[in-house]
CSV table of C-alpha atoms and ligand atoms in Angstrom, one decimal:
chain,number,residue,atom,x,y,z
B,1,ALA,CA,-4.0,-16.2,-6.7
B,2,MET,CA,-4.3,-13.5,-9.4
B,3,ALA,CA,-7.7,-12.5,-10.7
B,4,GLU,CA,-8.8,-14.8,-13.5
B,5,LEU,CA,-8.5,-13.4,-17.0
B,6,PRO,CA,-10.4,-15.9,-19.1
B,7,ALA,CA,-9.8,-14.0,-22.4
B,8,LEU,CA,-6.1,-14.3,-21.8
B,9,ALA,CA,-6.2,-18.0,-21.1
B,10,ARG,CA,-7.8,-18.4,-24.5
B,11,GLY,CA,-5.1,-16.2,-26.1
B,12,ASN,CA,-7.8,-13.9,-27.4
B,13,PRO,CA,-7.2,-10.3,-26.7
B,14,ILE,CA,-10.5,-8.4,-26.3
B,15,ASP,CA,-11.1,-4.7,-26.9
B,16,GLY,CA,-7.5,-4.0,-27.6
B,17,ALA,CA,-6.6,-4.1,-23.9
B,18,TYR,CA,-3.9,-6.6,-24.5
B,19,SER,CA,-1.4,-6.1,-27.4
B,20,ARG,CA,-0.4,-9.8,-27.2
B,21,PRO,CA,-2.0,-12.9,-25.9
B,22,THR,CA,0.7,-13.0,-23.2
B,23,GLY,CA,-1.2,-10.3,-21.4
B,24,GLU,CA,0.8,-7.2,-22.0
B,25,ILE,CA,-1.5,-4.2,-21.3
B,26,SER,CA,-1.2,-1.4,-23.8
B,27,ALA,CA,-0.7,2.2,-22.9
B,28,GLU,CA,-3.8,3.1,-24.9
B,29,ALA,CA,-6.0,0.7,-22.9
B,30,MET,CA,-4.6,2.0,-19.7
B,31,SER,CA,-5.1,5.7,-20.5
B,32,ARG,CA,-8.6,5.1,-21.8
B,33,ALA,CA,-9.4,3.3,-18.6
B,34,LEU,CA,-8.1,6.3,-16.6
B,35,GLU,CA,-10.3,8.6,-18.7
B,36,ASP,CA,-13.3,6.3,-18.2
B,37,ARG,CA,-12.7,6.1,-14.5
B,38,GLN,CA,-12.5,2.4,-14.5
B,39,PHE,CA,-10.2,2.4,-11.4
B,40,SER,CA,-11.5,2.1,-7.9
B,41,VAL,CA,-9.9,1.5,-4.5
B,42,VAL,CA,-10.1,-1.0,-1.7
B,43,TYR,CA,-9.0,-0.6,1.9
B,44,GLN,CA,-7.2,-3.1,4.1
B,45,PRO,CA,-7.1,-2.5,7.8
B,46,LYS,CA,-3.9,-2.5,9.7
B,47,VAL,CA,-4.1,-3.3,13.4
B,48,VAL,CA,-2.0,-3.2,16.6
B,49,CYS,CA,-0.5,-6.7,17.1
B,50,ASP,CA,-1.1,-6.5,20.8
B,51,GLY,CA,-4.9,-6.1,21.3
B,52,GLY,CA,-6.0,-5.6,17.7
B,53,MET,CA,-7.0,-2.0,17.8
B,54,LEU,CA,-7.3,-0.4,14.4
B,55,ALA,CA,-4.2,1.6,13.4
B,56,GLY,CA,-5.1,2.6,9.9
B,57,PHE,CA,-6.1,1.5,6.4
B,58,GLU,CA,-3.9,0.9,3.3
B,59,VAL,CA,-5.5,1.9,0.0
B,60,LEU,CA,-5.0,-0.4,-3.0
B,61,ALA,CA,-6.0,0.3,-6.6
B,62,ARG,CA,-8.4,-2.0,-8.5
B,63,TRP,CA,-9.1,-2.0,-12.2
B,64,HIS,CA,-12.5,-3.3,-13.3
B,65,HIS,CA,-12.3,-3.7,-17.1
B,66,PRO,CA,-15.8,-3.8,-18.7
B,67,THR,CA,-15.1,-7.0,-20.6
B,68,LEU,CA,-12.0,-8.5,-19.0
B,69,GLY,CA,-13.1,-8.1,-15.4
B,70,GLU,CA,-10.7,-7.5,-12.6
B,71,ILE,CA,-7.1,-6.8,-13.6
B,72,PRO,CA,-4.7,-7.0,-10.7
B,73,PRO,CA,-2.3,-4.2,-9.8
B,74,ASP,CA,0.7,-6.4,-10.4
B,75,ARG,CA,-0.2,-6.2,-14.1
B,76,PHE,CA,-1.1,-2.6,-14.5
B,77,ILE,CA,1.2,-0.6,-12.1
B,78,ALA,CA,4.3,-1.3,-14.2
B,79,VAL,CA,2.5,-0.3,-17.4
B,80,ALA,CA,1.4,2.9,-15.8
B,81,GLU,CA,5.0,3.6,-14.7
B,82,ARG,CA,6.5,2.9,-18.1
B,83,HIS,CA,4.0,5.1,-20.0
B,84,ASP,CA,3.9,8.1,-17.7
B,85,LEU,CA,0.4,7.4,-16.5
B,86,ILE,CA,1.3,6.7,-12.9
B,87,ASP,CA,0.8,10.3,-11.6
B,88,GLU,CA,-2.7,10.3,-13.0
B,89,LEU,CA,-3.4,6.9,-11.4
B,90,THR,CA,-2.0,8.2,-8.1
B,91,ALA,CA,-4.2,11.3,-8.3
B,92,GLN,CA,-7.3,9.3,-8.9
B,93,VAL,CA,-6.4,6.9,-6.0
B,94,LEU,CA,-5.8,9.9,-3.8
B,95,ASP,CA,-9.0,11.7,-4.6
B,96,GLN,CA,-11.2,8.6,-4.0
B,97,SER,CA,-9.4,7.5,-0.8
B,98,LEU,CA,-9.0,11.0,0.7
B,99,GLN,CA,-12.7,11.7,0.2
B,100,TRP,CA,-13.6,8.4,1.9
B,101,PHE,CA,-11.1,8.9,4.7
B,102,ALA,CA,-12.1,12.5,5.4
B,103,ARG,CA,-15.7,11.4,5.8
B,104,HIS,CA,-15.2,8.3,7.9
B,105,ALA,CA,-11.9,8.5,9.7
B,106,PRO,CA,-13.3,10.6,12.6
B,107,GLU,CA,-15.9,8.0,13.5
B,108,SER,CA,-13.3,5.1,13.3
B,109,ARG,CA,-12.0,5.7,16.8
B,110,PRO,CA,-12.6,8.0,19.7
B,111,PRO,CA,-9.6,10.4,20.0
B,112,ALA,CA,-9.2,9.5,23.6
B,113,LEU,CA,-7.9,6.1,22.5
B,114,GLY,CA,-4.5,7.2,21.3
B,115,ASP,CA,-3.2,8.2,17.9
B,116,PRO,CA,-5.8,8.8,15.2
B,117,VAL,CA,-6.0,6.2,12.4
B,118,THR,CA,-3.9,6.7,9.3
B,119,LEU,CA,-4.4,6.2,5.6
B,120,SER,CA,-1.5,4.5,3.8
B,121,VAL,CA,-1.0,5.2,0.1
B,122,ASN,CA,1.4,3.4,-2.2
B,123,LEU,CA,3.8,5.6,-4.2
B,124,SER,CA,5.7,4.5,-7.2
B,125,ALA,CA,9.4,5.1,-7.8
B,126,ARG,CA,8.6,7.2,-10.8
B,127,SER,CA,6.6,9.6,-8.7
B,128,LEU,CA,9.7,10.4,-6.6
B,129,ARG,CA,11.3,12.0,-9.6
B,130,SER,CA,8.3,14.1,-10.4
B,131,HIS,CA,8.6,17.8,-9.3
B,132,GLN,CA,4.8,17.9,-8.9
B,133,LEU,CA,4.7,15.3,-6.2
B,134,VAL,CA,4.9,17.4,-3.1
B,135,GLU,CA,2.5,20.0,-4.5
B,136,THR,CA,0.0,17.3,-5.7
B,137,LEU,CA,0.0,15.6,-2.3
B,138,THR,CA,-0.3,18.7,-0.2
B,139,SER,CA,-2.9,20.3,-2.3
B,140,ARG,CA,-5.1,17.2,-2.5
B,141,CYS,CA,-4.9,16.8,1.3
B,142,GLN,CA,-5.8,20.4,1.8
B,143,ALA,CA,-8.7,20.1,-0.6
B,144,HIS,CA,-10.1,17.2,1.4
B,145,GLY,CA,-9.3,18.6,4.7
B,146,VAL,CA,-6.9,15.8,5.7
B,147,ASP,CA,-3.8,16.7,7.7
B,148,PRO,CA,-0.6,15.2,6.1
B,149,SER,CA,0.3,13.7,9.5
B,150,ARG,CA,-2.6,11.3,8.9
B,151,ILE,CA,-1.1,10.0,5.7
B,152,VAL,CA,1.6,7.3,5.4
B,153,LEU,CA,3.4,7.2,2.0
B,154,GLU,CA,4.6,3.6,1.2
B,155,LEU,CA,7.6,3.2,-1.0
B,156,THR,CA,9.3,0.0,-2.0
B,157,GLU,CA,12.8,-0.6,-0.9
B,158,THR,CA,14.3,-0.8,-4.4
B,159,SER,CA,12.4,2.3,-5.6
B,160,ALA,CA,13.4,4.4,-2.6
B,161,MET,CA,17.0,3.6,-3.1
B,162,GLU,CA,17.2,3.9,-6.9
B,163,ASP,CA,18.8,7.3,-6.6
B,164,PRO,CA,19.6,7.9,-2.9
B,165,VAL,CA,20.5,11.6,-3.2
B,166,ALA,CA,17.4,12.6,-5.2
B,167,SER,CA,15.3,10.3,-2.9
B,168,LEU,CA,16.7,11.9,0.2
B,169,ASP,CA,15.8,15.4,-1.1
B,170,MET,CA,12.3,14.4,-2.1
B,171,LEU,CA,11.6,12.3,1.1
B,172,THR,CA,12.9,15.1,3.3
B,173,ARG,CA,10.5,17.6,1.6
B,174,LEU,CA,7.6,15.3,2.1
B,175,ARG,CA,8.6,14.7,5.7
B,176,MET,CA,8.7,18.4,6.3
B,177,LYS,CA,5.2,18.8,5.0
B,178,GLY,CA,4.2,16.3,7.7
B,179,PHE,CA,3.7,13.1,5.7
B,180,ASN,CA,4.8,9.8,7.3
B,181,LEU,CA,7.1,7.6,5.2
B,182,SER,CA,7.0,3.8,5.2
B,183,LEU,CA,9.6,1.4,3.6
B,184,ASP,CA,7.4,-1.3,1.9
B,185,ASP,CA,8.4,-4.9,1.1
B,186,PHE,CA,11.4,-4.7,3.5
B,187,GLY,CA,13.9,-7.5,3.2
B,188,THR,CA,13.4,-8.0,-0.5
B,189,GLY,CA,15.5,-5.1,-1.9
B,190,TYR,CA,19.1,-4.3,-1.9
B,191,SER,CA,19.4,-1.3,0.4
B,192,SER,CA,22.2,-1.0,2.9
B,193,MET,CA,21.6,-0.3,6.6
B,194,LEU,CA,23.3,3.0,6.0
B,195,GLN,CA,20.7,4.2,3.5
B,196,LEU,CA,17.9,3.1,5.8
B,197,VAL,CA,19.4,5.2,8.6
B,198,ARG,CA,19.8,8.2,6.3
B,199,LEU,CA,16.4,8.3,4.7
B,200,PRO,CA,13.6,9.8,6.9
B,201,PHE,CA,11.3,6.7,7.3
B,202,SER,CA,9.1,6.2,10.3
B,203,GLU,CA,7.9,2.7,9.5
B,204,ILE,CA,9.2,-0.5,7.8
B,205,LYS,CA,6.9,-3.2,6.5
B,206,ILE,CA,8.2,-6.7,6.6
B,207,ASP,CA,7.6,-8.3,3.2
B,208,LYS,CA,4.8,-10.8,3.1
B,209,SER,CA,7.1,-13.5,1.6
B,210,PHE,CA,8.7,-13.8,5.1
B,211,VAL,CA,5.5,-13.4,7.1
B,212,MET,CA,3.6,-16.0,5.1
B,213,GLU,CA,6.4,-18.5,5.8
B,214,ALA,CA,6.6,-17.8,9.5
B,215,THR,CA,4.7,-20.8,10.8
B,216,ARG,CA,6.6,-23.2,8.5
B,217,SER,CA,10.2,-21.8,8.4
B,218,GLY,CA,12.6,-21.1,11.2
B,219,GLU,CA,14.7,-19.1,8.8
B,220,ALA,CA,11.7,-16.8,8.0
B,221,ARG,CA,11.1,-16.4,11.8
B,222,SER,CA,14.8,-15.4,12.3
B,223,VAL,CA,14.5,-12.8,9.5
B,224,ILE,CA,11.3,-11.4,11.0
B,225,ARG,CA,12.8,-11.2,14.5
B,226,SER,CA,15.9,-9.4,13.2
B,227,ILE,CA,13.9,-6.9,11.2
B,228,VAL,CA,11.7,-6.1,14.2
B,229,ASP,CA,14.8,-5.6,16.4
B,230,LEU,CA,16.6,-3.5,13.7
B,231,GLY,CA,13.5,-1.3,13.2
B,232,HIS,CA,13.1,-0.8,16.9
B,233,SER,CA,16.7,0.0,17.4
B,234,LEU,CA,16.4,2.7,14.8
B,235,GLY,CA,13.2,4.1,16.4
B,236,LEU,CA,10.9,2.8,13.6
B,237,GLN,CA,7.5,1.3,13.8
B,238,VAL,CA,7.4,-2.2,12.3
B,239,THR,CA,4.4,-3.6,10.4
B,240,ALA,CA,4.1,-7.2,9.2
B,241,GLU,CA,2.0,-7.7,6.0
B,242,GLY,CA,0.6,-11.0,4.8
B,243,VAL,CA,-0.6,-12.2,8.2
B,244,GLU,CA,-2.7,-15.2,7.2
B,245,THR,CA,-3.1,-17.2,10.4
B,246,ALA,CA,-3.7,-16.7,14.1
B,247,GLU,CA,-0.5,-18.6,14.8
B,248,THR,CA,1.5,-16.0,12.8
B,249,LEU,CA,-0.2,-13.2,14.7
B,250,HIS,CA,0.8,-14.8,18.0
B,251,TYR,CA,4.4,-15.1,16.8
B,252,LEU,CA,4.4,-11.4,15.9
B,253,GLN,CA,3.1,-10.5,19.3
B,254,ASP,CA,5.9,-12.6,20.8
B,255,THR,CA,8.5,-10.7,18.8
B,256,ARG,CA,7.0,-7.4,19.7
B,257,CYS,CA,6.2,-6.4,16.2
B,258,ASP,CA,4.0,-3.3,16.3
B,259,LEU,CA,1.3,-3.7,13.6
B,260,ALA,CA,-0.2,-6.4,11.5
B,261,GLN,CA,-2.0,-6.6,8.2
B,262,GLY,CA,-3.3,-9.6,6.3
B,263,PHE,CA,-6.1,-11.9,5.3
B,264,HIS,CA,-6.3,-13.3,8.9
B,265,ILE,CA,-7.3,-9.8,10.0
B,266,ALA,CA,-9.2,-8.6,7.0
B,267,ARG,CA,-9.0,-8.7,3.2
B,268,PRO,CA,-8.9,-5.5,1.2
B,269,MET,CA,-12.5,-4.2,1.0
B,270,PRO,CA,-14.5,-1.6,-0.8
B,271,GLY,CA,-15.2,1.5,1.3
B,272,GLU,CA,-18.7,0.4,2.4
B,273,ARG,CA,-17.6,-3.1,3.4
B,274,ALA,CA,-14.6,-1.6,5.3
B,275,LEU,CA,-17.0,0.5,7.4
B,276,LEU,CA,-19.1,-2.6,8.2
B,277,TRP,CA,-15.9,-4.5,9.2
B,278,LEU,CA,-14.9,-1.5,11.4
B,279,GLN,CA,-18.3,-1.5,13.1
B,280,ARG,CA,-18.1,-5.3,14.0
B,281,HIS,CA,-14.4,-4.9,14.9
B,282,THR,CA,-15.0,-2.1,17.4
B,283,GLU,CA,-18.0,-3.9,19.0
B,284,LYS,CA,-15.8,-6.9,19.8
U,301,C2E,P1,1.8,-4.0,-1.6
U,301,C2E,O1,1.9,-2.5,-1.4
U,301,C2E,O2,2.9,-4.8,-1.0
U,301,C2E,O3,0.4,-4.5,-1.1
U,301,C2E,C1,0.2,-5.7,-0.4
U,301,C2E,C2,-0.4,-6.7,-1.4
U,301,C2E,O4,-0.6,-7.9,-0.6
U,301,C2E,C3,-1.8,-6.3,-1.9
U,301,C2E,O5,-2.0,-6.9,-3.2
U,301,C2E,C4,-2.7,-7.1,-0.9
U,301,C2E,O6,-4.0,-7.3,-1.4
U,301,C2E,C5,-2.0,-8.3,-0.7
U,301,C2E,N1,-2.2,-8.9,0.6
U,301,C2E,C6,-2.7,-8.3,1.8
U,301,C2E,N2,-2.8,-9.2,2.8
U,301,C2E,C7,-2.4,-10.4,2.3
U,301,C2E,C8,-2.2,-11.8,2.9
U,301,C2E,O7,-2.5,-12.0,4.0
U,301,C2E,N3,-1.8,-12.7,2.0
U,301,C2E,C9,-1.5,-12.5,0.7
U,301,C2E,N4,-1.1,-13.5,0.0
U,301,C2E,N5,-1.6,-11.3,0.1
U,301,C2E,C10,-2.0,-10.2,0.9
U,301,C2E,P2,-2.6,-6.1,-4.4
U,301,C2E,O8,-3.7,-5.3,-4.0
U,301,C2E,O9,-2.8,-7.1,-5.5
U,301,C2E,O10,-1.4,-5.1,-4.8
U,301,C2E,C11,-0.2,-5.5,-5.3
U,301,C2E,C12,0.9,-4.4,-5.4
U,301,C2E,O11,0.5,-3.4,-6.3
U,301,C2E,C13,1.0,-3.7,-4.0
U,301,C2E,O12,1.8,-4.4,-3.2
U,301,C2E,C14,1.6,-2.4,-4.5
U,301,C2E,O13,3.0,-2.5,-4.7
U,301,C2E,C15,0.9,-2.2,-5.9
U,301,C2E,N6,-0.2,-1.2,-5.8
U,301,C2E,C16,-1.5,-1.4,-5.4
U,301,C2E,N7,-2.2,-0.3,-5.5
U,301,C2E,C17,-1.3,0.7,-5.8
U,301,C2E,C18,-1.4,2.1,-6.0
U,301,C2E,O14,-2.5,2.7,-5.8
U,301,C2E,N8,-0.3,2.8,-6.4
U,301,C2E,C19,0.9,2.1,-6.6
U,301,C2E,N9,2.0,2.8,-6.9
U,301,C2E,N10,1.0,0.8,-6.4
U,301,C2E,C20,0.0,0.1,-6.0
U,302,CA,CA1,2.1,-1.2,0.3
U,303,CA,CA1,4.3,-4.7,0.7
U,304,CA,CA1,4.6,-5.8,-3.0
């Protein structure tokens, strides 16, 4: 369920954040919020399906409006994209999460236990067209002392494919800097297999709409199984998001899906809580 917006329900825009009672967020409200640092981040663990070892964290943006409360990303990301504010939002998300990650990633797993944990960051379609992107990402990583190989950049299927030629160029440059690329919400877009093969992704994420249906729907299970097989035949790591039950996790283990993420494992949490979760998780 979306965060509650009581002011909206009453059709009573407060503080100019909404231009209409329907809930449209204005560019002014958003850019003021960026200036006032009203955005924070939460972290959701991603674990190995088989055994549950921590593989990494995905960082998700949160907006705490002083009077309206929590505004969910589904409402503000599109506004930021439309009004050219997304690069600033990405920069703030990166700074907060890289600082946290640089500080706590080393203690999250002994290096002897395989690949180090990663930090997954969502990138918007708009950013792929920005000439600053490669420079912004590499310089922020450098400033925080995080190697790009520890970062996974998540792109949605539709956004990655909007302009295949330009995307290929940008994604290749990011890949050459060492960043890992993940195709988010896989199965919901319109990309052809050919584009998937041509673009330098190292991971696909099965969209939660399929995963959440896995226990109820044979069709959803067929889709999941085919995506896992497709991913593996292309040498990609496959992550399932939206894992809400133990039964779903067992099904994913059976299909040999690599990684899992979802409320059954952990909800997105502020940095402090994520560390507590990690402590309990590693003691198990
Ligand atoms: P996404 O990248 O597909 O992220 C997964 C969404 O599913 C998150 O919603 C997460 O809280 C939610 N989720 C995780 N596990 C479960 C589960 O088991 N069940 C259900 N029902 N949901 C689950 P959230 O945080 O509301 O973010 C929504 C979308 O907003 C994200 O979808 C992403 O596309 C976008 N977004 C969030 N933060 C950022 C950001 O910093 N930059 C950009 N460009 N987009 C962002
Ligand atoms: Ca994502
Ligand atoms: Ca997703
Ligand atoms: Ca999504």
